[in-house]
Amino acid sequence: MVAVFSLAIALPKLKVVAEAEFDAFPSFLPKDVNRIKDPFARTLATRIQRLPVKFSENPIMSSCVKPLIQNKANPVVLLHGFDSSCLEWRYTYPLLEEAGLETWAIDILGWGFSDLEKLPSCNVVSKREHFYQFWKSYIKKAMILVGPSLGSAVAIDFAINHPEAVEKLVLIDASVYAEGTGNLATLPRSVAYAGVYLLKSIPLRLYANYLSFTNISFSNALDWTNVGRLHCLLPWWEDAAVDFMTSGGYNVASQIKMVKQKTLIIWGENDRIISNKLAVQLHCELPDAIIRQIPECGHIPHVERPDSVAKLIVEFVETGTKAVNQRAPSL
């Protein structure tokens, strides 16, 4: 399989992204952003901004990528996976915008690039409430809410608690059957901090990249590691990560059958992190869902096969749920 980075550069659709200026990074990003070589990550990083979100006693300057296109149609809102950021969407975001969709990429509280100097609680309830306040302040329309990996649990939790805010769901290689953070929630804080320190280490993140993708060169794996851990270099990241870990995390398995929204399930057929057998189980448990599997693709299809993911999302937004399941076309 041709490496996704080479494929993405070759796509005429992304030409506008590759031509963007690379020297206008927001001042709040860690300086290591300058080490990133991926032109699409660099371009999306220049568009990250912080918006004030009313939360608890103090507003939080909350990081996101705002749409260039705003219209009357319901927007697509992109979440990210566990301990990640909106930079996950560096390849797929511009394709969705080019298709004419109002598209937001939101950093979940405790991850990404929001200003958490006055650290709030980063448990599930806080993440949900912060996202709701963001939606209430800026998005204001029912969303097509997209959640990859653990972001699927975030999306399900949000859709059940705020159904008025979600028109449809898109769940990508969904991590929705884990029982929260498990035994990690009971660790002494000193041990939890040691674990979190390991979580941001380059060797562990590099290994995770090799597990996540079906075919990745060492140079791309290293660069994508720098993209994936950039938010970990913010001074409050460790405290926020420990707070989430010790809070118990997401446990939404019992809520899946309560989801009322039409749902598109996307899954990489070669996912080595979460078996595609769980995709079938999820499809059976959701009341109104279709499933699309992407061949020759691992755990993060929106990075590895952005063209297929964008096409599936656009079709789902435009035509709604279809009764017949099918495979995404191979490219």
mmCIF file of C-alpha atoms in Angstrom:
data_model
loop_
_atom_site.group_PDB
_atom_site.id
_atom_site.type_symbol
_atom_site.label_atom_id
_atom_site.label_comp_id
_atom_site.label_asym_id
_atom_site.label_seq_id
_atom_site.Cartn_x
_atom_site.Cartn_y
_atom_site.Cartn_z
ATOM 1 C CA MET A 1 0.000 0.000 0.000
ATOM 2 C CA VAL A 2 1.291 3.443 -0.886
ATOM 3 C CA ALA A 3 2.130 5.335 2.291
ATOM 4 C CA VAL A 4 -0.713 7.649 3.253
ATOM 5 C CA PHE A 5 1.579 10.638 3.468
ATOM 6 C CA SER A 6 2.648 10.242 -0.171
ATOM 7 C CA LEU A 7 -0.946 9.564 -1.180
ATOM 8 C CA ALA A 8 -2.205 12.645 0.620
ATOM 9 C CA ILE A 9 0.353 14.901 -1.008
ATOM 10 C CA ALA A 10 -0.611 13.512 -4.385
ATOM 11 C CA LEU A 11 -4.300 14.270 -3.909
ATOM 12 C CA PRO A 12 -5.266 17.396 -5.864
ATOM 13 C CA LYS A 13 -8.050 17.925 -3.342
ATOM 14 C CA LEU A 14 -5.503 18.817 -0.703
ATOM 15 C CA LYS A 15 -3.442 21.147 -2.845
ATOM 16 C CA VAL A 16 -4.809 24.193 -1.070
ATOM 17 C CA VAL A 17 -3.615 22.765 2.243
ATOM 18 C CA ALA A 18 -0.106 22.026 1.038
ATOM 19 C CA GLU A 19 0.222 25.583 -0.273
ATOM 20 C CA ALA A 20 -0.659 27.269 3.023
ATOM 21 C CA GLU A 21 1.858 29.336 4.922
ATOM 22 C CA PHE A 22 3.726 27.409 7.622
ATOM 23 C CA ASP A 23 5.094 30.208 9.805
ATOM 24 C CA ALA A 24 1.956 31.452 11.574
ATOM 25 C CA PHE A 25 1.634 29.049 14.484
ATOM 26 C CA PRO A 26 -0.413 30.311 17.433
ATOM 27 C CA SER A 27 1.835 31.469 20.262
ATOM 28 C CA PHE A 28 0.182 29.104 22.760
ATOM 29 C CA LEU A 29 1.348 25.961 20.946
ATOM 30 C CA PRO A 30 4.488 24.293 22.328
ATOM 31 C CA LYS A 31 7.584 25.422 20.444
ATOM 32 C CA ASP A 32 8.173 21.814 19.324
ATOM 33 C CA VAL A 33 5.469 22.419 16.699
ATOM 34 C CA ASN A 34 8.337 23.753 14.595
ATOM 35 C CA ARG A 35 9.869 20.253 14.514
ATOM 36 C CA ILE A 36 6.843 18.768 12.765
ATOM 37 C CA LYS A 37 7.441 18.102 9.067
ATOM 38 C CA ASP A 38 3.992 16.920 7.989
ATOM 39 C CA PRO A 39 2.678 19.854 5.904
ATOM 40 C CA PHE A 40 -0.957 19.043 6.662
ATOM 41 C CA ALA A 41 -0.350 18.952 10.416
ATOM 42 C CA ARG A 42 1.530 22.225 10.173
ATOM 43 C CA THR A 43 -1.255 23.844 8.185
ATOM 44 C CA LEU A 44 -4.017 22.710 10.517
ATOM 45 C CA ALA A 45 -1.919 23.854 13.494
ATOM 46 C CA THR A 46 -1.921 27.402 12.103
ATOM 47 C CA ARG A 47 -5.723 27.362 12.256
ATOM 48 C CA ILE A 48 -6.026 26.292 15.897
ATOM 49 C CA GLN A 49 -7.474 29.008 18.084
ATOM 50 C CA ARG A 50 -8.761 29.386 21.610
ATOM 51 C CA LEU A 51 -12.306 30.523 22.321
ATOM 52 C CA PRO A 52 -13.617 31.439 25.789
ATOM 53 C CA VAL A 53 -16.041 28.863 27.166
ATOM 54 C CA LYS A 54 -17.987 29.522 30.348
ATOM 55 C CA PHE A 55 -17.179 26.688 32.732
ATOM 56 C CA SER A 56 -17.396 26.532 36.500
ATOM 57 C CA GLU A 57 -16.110 29.764 38.044
ATOM 58 C CA ASN A 58 -13.636 30.690 35.317
ATOM 59 C CA PRO A 59 -13.973 30.689 31.536
ATOM 60 C CA ILE A 60 -11.625 28.275 29.785
ATOM 61 C CA MET A 61 -9.840 29.383 26.644
ATOM 62 C CA SER A 62 -10.731 26.287 24.661
ATOM 63 C CA SER A 63 -8.858 25.109 21.592
ATOM 64 C CA CYS A 64 -10.508 24.204 18.307
ATOM 65 C CA VAL A 65 -10.396 24.640 14.564
ATOM 66 C CA LYS A 66 -13.297 26.819 13.417
ATOM 67 C CA PRO A 67 -14.925 26.316 10.025
ATOM 68 C CA LEU A 68 -14.171 28.540 7.069
ATOM 69 C CA ILE A 69 -17.634 27.659 5.808
ATOM 70 C CA GLN A 70 -20.735 28.369 7.881
ATOM 71 C CA ASN A 71 -24.200 27.718 6.491
ATOM 72 C CA LYS A 72 -27.720 26.742 7.501
ATOM 73 C CA ALA A 73 -27.051 22.999 7.345
ATOM 74 C CA ASN A 74 -26.146 21.139 10.514
ATOM 75 C CA PRO A 75 -22.380 21.094 11.036
ATOM 76 C CA VAL A 76 -19.945 18.204 11.265
ATOM 77 C CA VAL A 77 -18.097 18.292 14.591
ATOM 78 C CA LEU A 78 -14.934 16.218 14.926
ATOM 79 C CA LEU A 79 -13.724 14.890 18.268
ATOM 80 C CA HIS A 80 -10.439 13.028 18.725
ATOM 81 C CA GLY A 81 -9.246 9.877 20.451
ATOM 82 C CA PHE A 82 -7.730 9.256 23.873
ATOM 83 C CA ASP A 83 -5.071 11.766 24.895
ATOM 84 C CA SER A 84 -4.897 13.370 21.474
ATOM 85 C CA SER A 85 -5.867 16.627 19.770
ATOM 86 C CA CYS A 86 -7.642 18.113 16.783
ATOM 87 C CA LEU A 87 -4.455 17.549 14.756
ATOM 88 C CA GLU A 88 -5.715 13.979 14.256
ATOM 89 C CA TRP A 89 -7.902 15.444 11.534
ATOM 90 C CA ARG A 90 -5.103 17.023 9.502
ATOM 91 C CA TYR A 91 -5.884 14.996 6.347
ATOM 92 C CA THR A 92 -9.662 14.573 6.550
ATOM 93 C CA TYR A 93 -10.639 18.055 7.748
ATOM 94 C CA PRO A 94 -9.741 19.856 4.485
ATOM 95 C CA LEU A 95 -11.593 17.231 2.443
ATOM 96 C CA LEU A 96 -14.768 17.785 4.456
ATOM 97 C CA GLU A 97 -14.441 21.536 4.030
ATOM 98 C CA GLU A 98 -13.889 21.131 0.309
ATOM 99 C CA ALA A 99 -17.118 19.116 0.160
ATOM 100 C CA GLY A 100 -18.914 22.202 1.467
ATOM 101 C CA LEU A 101 -19.563 21.012 5.015
ATOM 102 C CA GLU A 102 -19.394 23.344 7.992
ATOM 103 C CA THR A 103 -16.723 21.510 9.962
ATOM 104 C CA TRP A 104 -15.427 22.004 13.495
ATOM 105 C CA ALA A 105 -12.589 20.134 15.198
ATOM 106 C CA ILE A 106 -12.828 20.333 18.987
ATOM 107 C CA ASP A 107 -10.257 19.507 21.645
ATOM 108 C CA ILE A 108 -11.820 17.528 24.495
ATOM 109 C CA LEU A 109 -11.268 19.081 27.928
ATOM 110 C CA GLY A 110 -7.996 17.853 29.448
ATOM 111 C CA TRP A 111 -6.440 17.014 26.086
ATOM 112 C CA GLY A 112 -5.472 19.147 23.123
ATOM 113 C CA PHE A 113 -4.332 22.752 23.457
ATOM 114 C CA SER A 114 -6.837 24.517 25.727
ATOM 115 C CA ASP A 115 -5.485 26.767 28.474
ATOM 116 C CA LEU A 116 -5.814 24.763 31.695
ATOM 117 C CA GLU A 117 -3.495 26.811 33.894
ATOM 118 C CA LYS A 118 -6.342 26.985 36.407
ATOM 119 C CA LEU A 119 -6.883 23.256 36.187
ATOM 120 C CA PRO A 120 -10.529 22.159 36.314
ATOM 121 C CA SER A 121 -11.657 18.624 36.964
ATOM 122 C CA CYS A 122 -11.129 16.544 33.832
ATOM 123 C CA ASN A 123 -13.491 13.656 34.591
ATOM 124 C CA VAL A 124 -16.291 12.467 32.301
ATOM 125 C CA VAL A 125 -18.902 14.864 33.691
ATOM 126 C CA SER A 126 -16.575 17.840 33.276
ATOM 127 C CA LYS A 127 -15.637 16.856 29.725
ATOM 128 C CA ARG A 128 -19.328 16.566 28.832
ATOM 129 C CA GLU A 129 -20.303 19.870 30.455
ATOM 130 C CA HIS A 130 -17.407 21.748 28.880
ATOM 131 C CA PHE A 131 -18.313 20.421 25.426
ATOM 132 C CA TYR A 132 -21.964 21.313 25.989
ATOM 133 C CA GLN A 133 -21.045 24.882 26.933
ATOM 134 C CA PHE A 134 -18.838 25.105 23.835
ATOM 135 C CA TRP A 135 -21.722 23.847 21.681
ATOM 136 C CA LYS A 136 -24.190 26.220 23.343
ATOM 137 C CA SER A 137 -21.913 29.220 22.847
ATOM 138 C CA TYR A 138 -20.623 28.671 19.316
ATOM 139 C CA ILE A 139 -22.145 25.791 17.345
ATOM 140 C CA LYS A 140 -25.797 26.194 18.359
ATOM 141 C CA LYS A 141 -27.149 23.640 15.870
ATOM 142 C CA ALA A 142 -27.691 19.891 16.046
ATOM 143 C CA MET A 143 -24.437 18.236 15.016
ATOM 144 C CA ILE A 144 -23.235 15.304 13.021
ATOM 145 C CA LEU A 145 -20.877 14.295 15.830
ATOM 146 C CA VAL A 146 -17.825 12.249 14.854
ATOM 147 C CA GLY A 147 -15.862 10.304 17.457
ATOM 148 C CA PRO A 148 -12.834 8.109 16.727
ATOM 149 C CA SER A 149 -11.566 5.472 19.193
ATOM 150 C CA LEU A 150 -12.269 6.747 22.745
ATOM 151 C CA GLY A 151 -13.859 9.772 21.114
ATOM 152 C CA SER A 152 -16.723 7.395 20.272
ATOM 153 C CA ALA A 153 -17.375 6.943 23.993
ATOM 154 C CA VAL A 154 -17.287 10.721 24.409
ATOM 155 C CA ALA A 155 -19.776 11.068 21.546
ATOM 156 C CA ILE A 156 -22.175 8.418 22.896
ATOM 157 C CA ASP A 157 -22.070 9.891 26.402
ATOM 158 C CA PHE A 158 -22.783 13.352 24.995
ATOM 159 C CA ALA A 159 -25.542 12.239 22.615
ATOM 160 C CA ILE A 160 -27.440 10.462 25.385
ATOM 161 C CA ASN A 161 -27.191 13.363 27.804
ATOM 162 C CA HIS A 162 -27.798 16.128 25.239
ATOM 163 C CA PRO A 163 -29.856 14.578 22.436
ATOM 164 C CA GLU A 164 -31.026 17.982 21.248
ATOM 165 C CA ALA A 165 -27.447 18.799 20.268
ATOM 166 C CA VAL A 166 -26.799 15.712 18.112
ATOM 167 C CA GLU A 167 -28.560 14.880 14.850
ATOM 168 C CA LYS A 168 -26.383 11.904 13.849
ATOM 169 C CA LEU A 169 -23.332 10.030 15.089
ATOM 170 C CA VAL A 170 -20.259 8.745 13.265
ATOM 171 C CA LEU A 171 -18.195 6.271 15.309
ATOM 172 C CA ILE A 172 -14.755 5.321 13.987
ATOM 173 C CA ASP A 173 -12.972 2.200 15.316
ATOM 174 C CA ALA A 174 -14.931 2.809 18.470
ATOM 175 C CA SER A 175 -13.482 2.159 21.918
ATOM 176 C CA VAL A 176 -16.802 1.780 23.741
ATOM 177 C CA TYR A 177 -16.549 -1.556 25.544
ATOM 178 C CA ALA A 178 -13.703 -0.773 27.940
ATOM 179 C CA GLU A 179 -14.662 -0.465 31.611
ATOM 180 C CA GLY A 180 -13.259 2.997 32.092
ATOM 181 C CA THR A 181 -9.658 3.252 33.206
ATOM 182 C CA GLY A 182 -10.053 0.061 35.244
ATOM 183 C CA ASN A 183 -7.489 -0.577 37.967
ATOM 184 C CA LEU A 184 -5.626 2.587 37.010
ATOM 185 C CA ALA A 185 -8.279 4.538 38.889
ATOM 186 C CA THR A 186 -7.100 3.038 42.182
ATOM 187 C CA LEU A 187 -3.391 3.774 41.750
ATOM 188 C CA PRO A 188 -1.664 6.044 44.261
ATOM 189 C CA ARG A 189 -1.176 9.422 42.651
ATOM 190 C CA SER A 190 2.608 9.082 42.680
ATOM 191 C CA VAL A 191 2.341 5.880 40.653
ATOM 192 C CA ALA A 192 -0.253 7.475 38.371
ATOM 193 C CA TYR A 193 2.152 10.313 37.607
ATOM 194 C CA ALA A 194 4.877 7.813 36.745
ATOM 195 C CA GLY A 195 2.485 6.077 34.343
ATOM 196 C CA VAL A 196 1.495 9.361 32.745
ATOM 197 C CA TYR A 197 5.159 10.278 32.280
ATOM 198 C CA LEU A 198 5.593 7.023 30.355
ATOM 199 C CA LEU A 199 2.465 7.762 28.314
ATOM 200 C CA LYS A 200 4.056 10.790 26.689
ATOM 201 C CA SER A 201 7.404 9.095 26.027
ATOM 202 C CA ILE A 202 8.578 8.915 22.428
ATOM 203 C CA PRO A 203 9.252 5.124 22.442
ATOM 204 C CA LEU A 204 5.735 4.309 23.672
ATOM 205 C CA ARG A 205 4.071 6.690 21.246
ATOM 206 C CA LEU A 206 6.224 5.387 18.405
ATOM 207 C CA TYR A 207 5.206 1.819 19.203
ATOM 208 C CA ALA A 208 1.549 2.877 19.287
ATOM 209 C CA ASN A 209 1.920 4.309 15.780
ATOM 210 C CA TYR A 210 3.265 1.006 14.474
ATOM 211 C CA LEU A 211 0.265 -0.760 15.999
ATOM 212 C CA SER A 212 -2.210 1.784 14.670
ATOM 213 C CA PHE A 213 -1.270 1.792 10.985
ATOM 214 C CA THR A 214 -0.970 -0.980 8.424
ATOM 215 C CA ASN A 215 2.037 0.418 6.606
ATOM 216 C CA ILE A 216 4.137 3.254 7.941
ATOM 217 C CA SER A 217 7.753 4.210 7.380
ATOM 218 C CA PHE A 218 10.026 5.036 10.309
ATOM 219 C CA SER A 219 10.321 8.682 9.246
ATOM 220 C CA ASN A 220 6.539 9.101 9.101
ATOM 221 C CA ALA A 221 6.078 7.195 12.365
ATOM 222 C CA LEU A 222 8.540 9.526 14.099
ATOM 223 C CA ASP A 223 6.967 12.665 12.672
ATOM 224 C CA TRP A 224 3.454 11.495 13.521
ATOM 225 C CA THR A 225 4.699 10.746 17.035
ATOM 226 C CA ASN A 226 5.748 14.385 17.315
ATOM 227 C CA VAL A 227 2.283 15.420 16.114
ATOM 228 C CA GLY A 228 0.496 13.064 18.505
ATOM 229 C CA ARG A 229 2.397 14.107 21.633
ATOM 230 C CA LEU A 230 2.622 17.848 20.985
ATOM 231 C CA HIS A 231 -0.149 18.650 23.476
ATOM 232 C CA CYS A 232 1.674 16.583 26.133
ATOM 233 C CA LEU A 233 4.319 19.315 26.291
ATOM 234 C CA LEU A 234 1.908 21.838 27.814
ATOM 235 C CA PRO A 235 2.689 22.409 31.507
ATOM 236 C CA TRP A 236 -0.680 21.207 32.860
ATOM 237 C CA TRP A 237 -0.949 18.059 30.738
ATOM 238 C CA GLU A 238 0.313 15.627 33.400
ATOM 239 C CA ASP A 239 -2.086 16.934 36.055
ATOM 240 C CA ALA A 240 -5.032 16.750 33.650
ATOM 241 C CA ALA A 241 -4.090 13.215 32.560
ATOM 242 C CA VAL A 242 -3.798 11.960 36.141
ATOM 243 C CA ASP A 243 -7.108 13.580 37.055
ATOM 244 C CA PHE A 244 -8.855 11.726 34.226
ATOM 245 C CA MET A 245 -7.100 8.436 34.966
ATOM 246 C CA THR A 246 -8.000 8.436 38.644
ATOM 247 C CA SER A 247 -11.598 9.537 37.955
ATOM 248 C CA GLY A 248 -12.474 6.192 36.378
ATOM 249 C CA GLY A 249 -12.870 7.290 32.765
ATOM 250 C CA TYR A 250 -15.606 6.373 30.282
ATOM 251 C CA ASN A 251 -17.842 3.330 30.713
ATOM 252 C CA VAL A 252 -20.620 3.561 28.116
ATOM 253 C CA ALA A 253 -21.231 -0.085 27.157
ATOM 254 C CA SER A 254 -24.558 -0.187 29.000
ATOM 255 C CA GLN A 255 -25.675 3.034 27.259
ATOM 256 C CA ILE A 256 -25.189 1.927 23.659
ATOM 257 C CA LYS A 257 -28.743 0.626 23.249
ATOM 258 C CA MET A 258 -30.049 3.986 24.489
ATOM 259 C CA VAL A 259 -28.630 5.884 21.502
ATOM 260 C CA LYS A 260 -31.503 7.303 19.430
ATOM 261 C CA GLN A 261 -29.543 8.994 16.666
ATOM 262 C CA LYS A 262 -28.815 7.444 13.287
ATOM 263 C CA THR A 263 -25.245 6.199 13.416
ATOM 264 C CA LEU A 264 -22.534 5.424 10.890
ATOM 265 C CA ILE A 265 -19.888 2.958 12.092
ATOM 266 C CA ILE A 266 -16.559 3.130 10.243
ATOM 267 C CA TRP A 267 -13.896 0.507 10.942
ATOM 268 C CA GLY A 268 -10.471 -0.323 9.564
ATOM 269 C CA GLU A 269 -10.466 -4.004 8.618
ATOM 270 C CA ASN A 270 -6.897 -4.415 9.865
ATOM 271 C CA ASP A 271 -7.337 -2.695 13.230
ATOM 272 C CA ARG A 272 -4.851 -4.342 15.602
ATOM 273 C CA ILE A 273 -5.952 -2.315 18.632
ATOM 274 C CA ILE A 274 -9.713 -2.928 18.628
ATOM 275 C CA SER A 275 -10.969 -6.009 16.780
ATOM 276 C CA ASN A 276 -13.493 -5.436 14.008
ATOM 277 C CA LYS A 277 -15.575 -8.154 15.678
ATOM 278 C CA LEU A 278 -16.558 -5.406 18.096
ATOM 279 C CA ALA A 279 -17.732 -3.360 15.121
ATOM 280 C CA VAL A 280 -20.266 -6.086 14.373
ATOM 281 C CA GLN A 281 -21.330 -6.194 18.029
ATOM 282 C CA LEU A 282 -21.732 -2.421 18.095
ATOM 283 C CA HIS A 283 -23.777 -2.538 14.910
ATOM 284 C CA CYS A 284 -26.086 -5.111 16.460
ATOM 285 C CA GLU A 285 -26.564 -3.116 19.661
ATOM 286 C CA LEU A 286 -27.186 0.315 18.190
ATOM 287 C CA PRO A 287 -30.881 0.789 17.346
ATOM 288 C CA ASP A 288 -30.317 2.589 14.016
ATOM 289 C CA ALA A 289 -26.885 2.053 12.503
ATOM 290 C CA ILE A 290 -25.019 1.116 9.356
ATOM 291 C CA ILE A 291 -21.466 -0.168 9.165
ATOM 292 C CA ARG A 292 -18.731 0.452 6.620
ATOM 293 C CA GLN A 293 -15.370 -1.305 6.778
ATOM 294 C CA ILE A 294 -12.308 0.146 5.077
ATOM 295 C CA PRO A 295 -9.929 -2.462 3.640
ATOM 296 C CA GLU A 296 -6.172 -2.282 4.185
ATOM 297 C CA CYS A 297 -6.631 0.127 7.048
ATOM 298 C CA GLY A 298 -5.777 0.097 10.738
ATOM 299 C CA HIS A 299 -7.067 1.862 13.856
ATOM 300 C CA ILE A 300 -7.045 5.477 12.662
ATOM 301 C CA PRO A 301 -8.745 5.595 9.255
ATOM 302 C CA HIS A 302 -9.031 9.389 9.195
ATOM 303 C CA VAL A 303 -5.233 9.538 9.116
ATOM 304 C CA GLU A 304 -4.525 6.414 7.063
ATOM 305 C CA ARG A 305 -7.432 6.607 4.586
ATOM 306 C CA PRO A 306 -8.734 10.181 4.763
ATOM 307 C CA ASP A 307 -10.276 10.020 1.300
ATOM 308 C CA SER A 308 -12.454 7.020 2.223
ATOM 309 C CA VAL A 309 -13.471 8.488 5.584
ATOM 310 C CA ALA A 310 -14.373 11.862 4.099
ATOM 311 C CA LYS A 311 -16.423 10.191 1.351
ATOM 312 C CA LEU A 312 -18.343 8.076 3.862
ATOM 313 C CA ILE A 313 -19.066 11.046 6.124
ATOM 314 C CA VAL A 314 -20.197 13.247 3.243
ATOM 315 C CA GLU A 315 -22.514 10.515 1.937
ATOM 316 C CA PHE A 316 -23.931 9.954 5.415
ATOM 317 C CA VAL A 317 -24.555 13.658 5.896
ATOM 318 C CA GLU A 318 -26.145 14.106 2.489
ATOM 319 C CA THR A 319 -28.156 10.938 1.993
ATOM 320 C CA GLY A 320 -28.741 9.596 5.517
ATOM 321 C CA THR A 321 -28.762 5.991 6.574
ATOM 322 C CA LYS A 322 -29.117 3.289 3.945
ATOM 323 C CA ALA A 323 -30.319 -0.190 4.645
ATOM 324 C CA VAL A 324 -27.654 -2.128 2.772
ATOM 325 C CA ASN A 325 -24.219 -2.475 4.326
ATOM 326 C CA GLN A 326 -21.223 -2.412 2.043
ATOM 327 C CA ARG A 327 -17.458 -2.177 2.030
ATOM 328 C CA ALA A 328 -15.778 1.100 1.262
ATOM 329 C CA PRO A 329 -14.073 0.952 -2.148
ATOM 330 C CA SER A 330 -10.386 0.045 -2.222
ATOM 331 C CA LEU A 331 -8.049 2.667 -3.643
#
